[in-house]
PDB file of C-alpha atoms in Angstrom:
ATOM      1  CA  MET A   1       0.013  -0.031   0.028  1.00  0.00           C
ATOM      2  CA  THR A   2       1.169   3.533  -0.851  1.00  0.00           C
ATOM      3  CA  ILE A   3       0.065   6.772   0.654  1.00  0.00           C
ATOM      4  CA  ARG A   4       0.392   9.730  -1.693  1.00  0.00           C
ATOM      5  CA  PRO A   5      -0.966  13.232  -2.187  1.00  0.00           C
ATOM      6  CA  ALA A   6      -4.242  13.239  -4.089  1.00  0.00           C
ATOM      7  CA  SER A   7      -4.296  14.426  -7.697  1.00  0.00           C
ATOM      8  CA  GLU A   8      -7.151  16.120  -9.644  1.00  0.00           C
ATOM      9  CA  ALA A   9      -7.858  12.770 -11.279  1.00  0.00           C
ATOM     10  CA  ASP A  10      -8.689  11.409  -7.773  1.00  0.00           C
ATOM     11  CA  GLN A  11     -11.566  13.897  -7.121  1.00  0.00           C
ATOM     12  CA  PRO A  12     -14.421  11.646  -8.296  1.00  0.00           C
ATOM     13  CA  THR A  13     -13.194   8.773  -6.159  1.00  0.00           C
ATOM     14  CA  ILE A  14     -12.703  11.042  -3.154  1.00  0.00           C
ATOM     15  CA  ARG A  15     -16.329  12.215  -3.468  1.00  0.00           C
ATOM     16  CA  ARG A  16     -17.643   8.770  -3.975  1.00  0.00           C
ATOM     17  CA  LEU A  17     -15.827   7.295  -0.920  1.00  0.00           C
ATOM     18  CA  ILE A  18     -16.935  10.165   1.302  1.00  0.00           C
ATOM     19  CA  LYS A  19     -20.593   9.727   0.117  1.00  0.00           C
ATOM     20  CA  GLU A  20     -20.469   6.020   0.678  1.00  0.00           C
ATOM     21  CA  ALA A  21     -19.091   6.463   4.187  1.00  0.00           C
ATOM     22  CA  ASN A  22     -21.916   9.002   4.937  1.00  0.00           C
ATOM     23  CA  LEU A  23     -19.472  11.696   5.914  1.00  0.00           C
ATOM     24  CA  ASN A  24     -19.724  15.496   5.538  1.00  0.00           C
ATOM     25  CA  ARG A  25     -19.531  16.240   1.748  1.00  0.00           C
ATOM     26  CA  MET A  26     -18.474  19.876   2.127  1.00  0.00           C
ATOM     27  CA  SER A  27     -14.921  21.068   1.359  1.00  0.00           C
ATOM     28  CA  LEU A  28     -13.782  17.951  -0.511  1.00  0.00           C
ATOM     29  CA  ASN A  29     -11.019  19.744  -2.395  1.00  0.00           C
ATOM     30  CA  TRP A  30      -8.434  17.130  -3.660  1.00  0.00           C
ATOM     31  CA  PRO A  31      -5.326  19.339  -3.047  1.00  0.00           C
ATOM     32  CA  HIS A  32      -5.944  18.822   0.760  1.00  0.00           C
ATOM     33  CA  PHE A  33      -6.265  15.019   0.571  1.00  0.00           C
ATOM     34  CA  VAL A  34      -3.919  12.137   0.703  1.00  0.00           C
ATOM     35  CA  VAL A  35      -4.990   8.751  -0.662  1.00  0.00           C
ATOM     36  CA  ALA A  36      -4.106   5.129   0.155  1.00  0.00           C
ATOM     37  CA  GLU A  37      -3.574   3.130  -2.952  1.00  0.00           C
ATOM     38  CA  GLN A  38      -3.075  -0.549  -3.497  1.00  0.00           C
ATOM     39  CA  ASP A  39      -2.730  -2.397  -6.745  1.00  0.00           C
ATOM     40  CA  GLY A  40      -3.770   0.760  -8.668  1.00  0.00           C
ATOM     41  CA  ALA A  41      -6.959   1.216  -6.650  1.00  0.00           C
ATOM     42  CA  ILE A  42      -7.644   3.898  -4.015  1.00  0.00           C
ATOM     43  CA  VAL A  43      -8.626   2.085  -0.779  1.00  0.00           C
ATOM     44  CA  GLY A  44      -8.785   5.139   1.586  1.00  0.00           C
ATOM     45  CA  VAL A  45      -8.728   8.938   1.681  1.00  0.00           C
ATOM     46  CA  GLY A  46      -8.276  11.688   4.286  1.00  0.00           C
ATOM     47  CA  GLN A  47      -7.646  15.380   4.473  1.00  0.00           C
ATOM     48  CA  VAL A  48      -6.872  18.340   6.779  1.00  0.00           C
ATOM     49  CA  LYS A  49      -9.114  21.272   6.135  1.00  0.00           C
ATOM     50  CA  ALA A  50      -8.944  24.833   7.341  1.00  0.00           C
ATOM     51  CA  HIS A  51     -11.913  26.617   8.875  1.00  0.00           C
ATOM     52  CA  GLY A  52     -12.667  30.341   8.870  1.00  0.00           C
ATOM     53  CA  ASP A  53     -11.861  30.668  12.597  1.00  0.00           C
ATOM     54  CA  GLY A  54      -8.364  29.486  11.923  1.00  0.00           C
ATOM     55  CA  SER A  55      -8.845  25.984  13.264  1.00  0.00           C
ATOM     56  CA  ARG A  56      -7.618  22.999  11.252  1.00  0.00           C
ATOM     57  CA  GLU A  57      -9.443  19.648  11.125  1.00  0.00           C
ATOM     58  CA  LEU A  58      -8.444  16.152  10.457  1.00  0.00           C
ATOM     59  CA  ALA A  59     -11.379  15.116   8.394  1.00  0.00           C
ATOM     60  CA  SER A  60     -12.979  13.105   5.643  1.00  0.00           C
ATOM     61  CA  LEU A  61     -11.207   9.895   6.581  1.00  0.00           C
ATOM     62  CA  ALA A  62     -12.777   6.979   4.739  1.00  0.00           C
ATOM     63  CA  VAL A  63     -11.540   3.449   3.993  1.00  0.00           C
ATOM     64  CA  VAL A  64     -13.243   1.053   1.649  1.00  0.00           C
ATOM     65  CA  PRO A  65     -15.186  -1.585   3.741  1.00  0.00           C
ATOM     66  CA  GLU A  66     -13.120  -4.544   2.623  1.00  0.00           C
ATOM     67  CA  ARG A  67      -9.914  -2.862   3.924  1.00  0.00           C
ATOM     68  CA  GLN A  68     -11.239  -1.509   7.251  1.00  0.00           C
ATOM     69  CA  GLY A  69      -9.343  -2.916  10.270  1.00  0.00           C
ATOM     70  CA  GLN A  70      -6.195  -3.435   8.221  1.00  0.00           C
ATOM     71  CA  GLY A  71      -4.247  -0.294   9.122  1.00  0.00           C
ATOM     72  CA  VAL A  72      -5.253   1.873   6.179  1.00  0.00           C
ATOM     73  CA  GLY A  73      -6.871   4.479   8.320  1.00  0.00           C
ATOM     74  CA  SER A  74      -3.912   4.617  10.700  1.00  0.00           C
ATOM     75  CA  ALA A  75      -1.547   5.046   7.801  1.00  0.00           C
ATOM     76  CA  LEU A  76      -3.649   7.866   6.376  1.00  0.00           C
ATOM     77  CA  ILE A  77      -3.699   9.660   9.788  1.00  0.00           C
ATOM     78  CA  GLU A  78       0.130   9.331  10.222  1.00  0.00           C
ATOM     79  CA  ALA A  79       0.586  10.778   6.724  1.00  0.00           C
ATOM     80  CA  LEU A  80      -1.705  13.597   7.353  1.00  0.00           C
ATOM     81  CA  LEU A  81      -0.049  14.373  10.767  1.00  0.00           C
ATOM     82  CA  ALA A  82       3.360  14.345   9.127  1.00  0.00           C
ATOM     83  CA  ARG A  83       2.143  17.049   6.592  1.00  0.00           C
ATOM     84  CA  GLU A  84       1.045  19.224   9.574  1.00  0.00           C
ATOM     85  CA  PRO A  85       4.118  19.542  11.842  1.00  0.00           C
ATOM     86  CA  GLY A  86       3.671  21.965  14.595  1.00  0.00           C
ATOM     87  CA  ALA A  87      -0.089  22.416  13.887  1.00  0.00           C
ATOM     88  CA  VAL A  88      -2.924  22.114  16.421  1.00  0.00           C
ATOM     89  CA  LEU A  89      -5.422  19.805  14.899  1.00  0.00           C
ATOM     90  CA  HIS A  90      -9.101  19.050  15.770  1.00  0.00           C
ATOM     91  CA  LEU A  91     -11.429  16.405  14.647  1.00  0.00           C
ATOM     92  CA  THR A  92     -14.997  15.252  15.134  1.00  0.00           C
ATOM     93  CA  CYS A  93     -15.779  11.577  15.582  1.00  0.00           C
ATOM     94  CA  ARG A  94     -18.395   9.185  17.000  1.00  0.00           C
ATOM     95  CA  ARG A  95     -18.066   8.583  20.681  1.00  0.00           C
ATOM     96  CA  GLN A  96     -17.062   4.983  19.985  1.00  0.00           C
ATOM     97  CA  LEU A  97     -13.881   6.105  18.192  1.00  0.00           C
ATOM     98  CA  GLN A  98     -12.489   8.246  20.997  1.00  0.00           C
ATOM     99  CA  GLY A  99      -9.921   5.588  22.049  1.00  0.00           C
ATOM    100  CA  TYR A 100      -8.812   5.066  18.469  1.00  0.00           C
ATOM    101  CA  TYR A 101      -7.950   8.766  18.053  1.00  0.00           C
ATOM    102  CA  GLU A 102      -6.307   9.008  21.498  1.00  0.00           C
ATOM    103  CA  ARG A 103      -3.598   6.694  20.121  1.00  0.00           C
ATOM    104  CA  PHE A 104      -2.622   9.517  17.846  1.00  0.00           C
ATOM    105  CA  GLY A 105      -2.361  12.088  20.639  1.00  0.00           C
ATOM    106  CA  PHE A 106      -5.903  13.537  20.404  1.00  0.00           C
ATOM    107  CA  ARG A 107      -7.900  14.233  23.530  1.00  0.00           C
ATOM    108  CA  ARG A 108     -11.532  14.889  23.977  1.00  0.00           C
ATOM    109  CA  LEU A 109     -12.575  18.561  24.498  1.00  0.00           C
ATOM    110  CA  GLU A 110     -15.327  19.889  26.673  1.00  0.00           C
ATOM    111  CA  PRO A 111     -17.719  22.328  24.851  1.00  0.00           C
ATOM    112  CA  ALA A 112     -16.168  25.324  26.612  1.00  0.00           C
ATOM    113  CA  GLU A 113     -12.887  24.424  24.777  1.00  0.00           C
ATOM    114  CA  PHE A 114     -14.256  24.139  21.319  1.00  0.00           C
ATOM    115  CA  PRO A 115     -13.044  26.675  18.629  1.00  0.00           C
ATOM    116  CA  PRO A 116     -15.795  28.742  17.222  1.00  0.00           C
ATOM    117  CA  TYR A 117     -16.364  26.556  14.178  1.00  0.00           C
ATOM    118  CA  PHE A 118     -16.922  23.488  16.325  1.00  0.00           C
ATOM    119  CA  ARG A 119     -19.012  25.451  18.860  1.00  0.00           C
ATOM    120  CA  ARG A 120     -21.448  26.301  16.044  1.00  0.00           C
ATOM    121  CA  MET A 121     -21.562  23.021  14.269  1.00  0.00           C
ATOM    122  CA  THR A 122     -21.393  20.310  16.867  1.00  0.00           C
ATOM    123  CA  PRO A 123     -24.803  20.947  18.577  1.00  0.00           C
ATOM    124  CA  ILE A 124     -26.463  20.700  15.077  1.00  0.00           C
ATOM    125  CA  ILE A 125     -24.547  17.471  14.232  1.00  0.00           C
ATOM    126  CA  ASN A 126     -25.407  15.949  17.614  1.00  0.00           C
ATOM    127  CA  LEU A 127     -29.061  16.708  17.129  1.00  0.00           C
ATOM    128  CA  VAL A 128     -29.024  14.449  14.063  1.00  0.00           C
ATOM    129  CA  ALA A 129     -26.644  11.938  15.541  1.00  0.00           C
ATOM    130  CA  ARG A 130     -29.065  11.248  18.441  1.00  0.00           C
ATOM    131  CA  PHE A 131     -31.451   9.702  15.878  1.00  0.00           C
ATOM    132  CA  PHE A 132     -28.728   7.202  15.065  1.00  0.00           C
ATOM    133  CA  GLY A 133     -28.027   6.417  18.704  1.00  0.00           C
ATOM    134  CA  THR A 134     -24.581   8.050  18.843  1.00  0.00           C
ATOM    135  CA  GLN A 135     -22.892  11.242  19.955  1.00  0.00           C
ATOM    136  CA  ILE A 136     -20.229  13.270  18.100  1.00  0.00           C
ATOM    137  CA  LEU A 137     -17.165  14.308  20.038  1.00  0.00           C
ATOM    138  CA  VAL A 138     -14.633  17.080  19.324  1.00  0.00           C
ATOM    139  CA  MET A 139     -11.074  16.211  19.948  1.00  0.00           C
ATOM    140  CA  ARG A 140      -7.736  18.152  19.700  1.00  0.00           C
ATOM    141  CA  ARG A 141      -4.162  17.262  19.172  1.00  0.00           C
ATOM    142  CA  GLU A 142      -1.675  19.810  20.408  1.00  0.00           C
ATOM    143  CA  ALA A 143       1.217  21.070  18.379  1.00  0.00           C
ATOM    144  CA  ASP A 144       4.353  18.874  18.421  1.00  0.00           C
TER     145      ASP A 144
END
């Protein structure tokens, strides 16, 4: 498996994988993505995106179902973290994934600690998430 920066030709695959994973489809700009590729096929994608309040978010992490649990997501996260040395990064995730992201140095934030973007968006997202029996957390990884 190879992790590489996304190219413009990858844009349709990025959009498809994010849609299939039921993730936020906003701000899916290929220059911000890395892709995991194996045998000429993209098996995972992820990005770091910037928000208007200056916060940066590890986001849009999706792995094709048949490769989940095989280290693809971890390799994508490591590659994205390496591209962001010295940056404070945030993410949103389902409550069940808190331990997974803690392995990469992220910690759960209390609402009072949320940057403005997450303060606005998280209550709306959690309103919807409750219908699916889950809760969305905001986590932060401090600068190296």
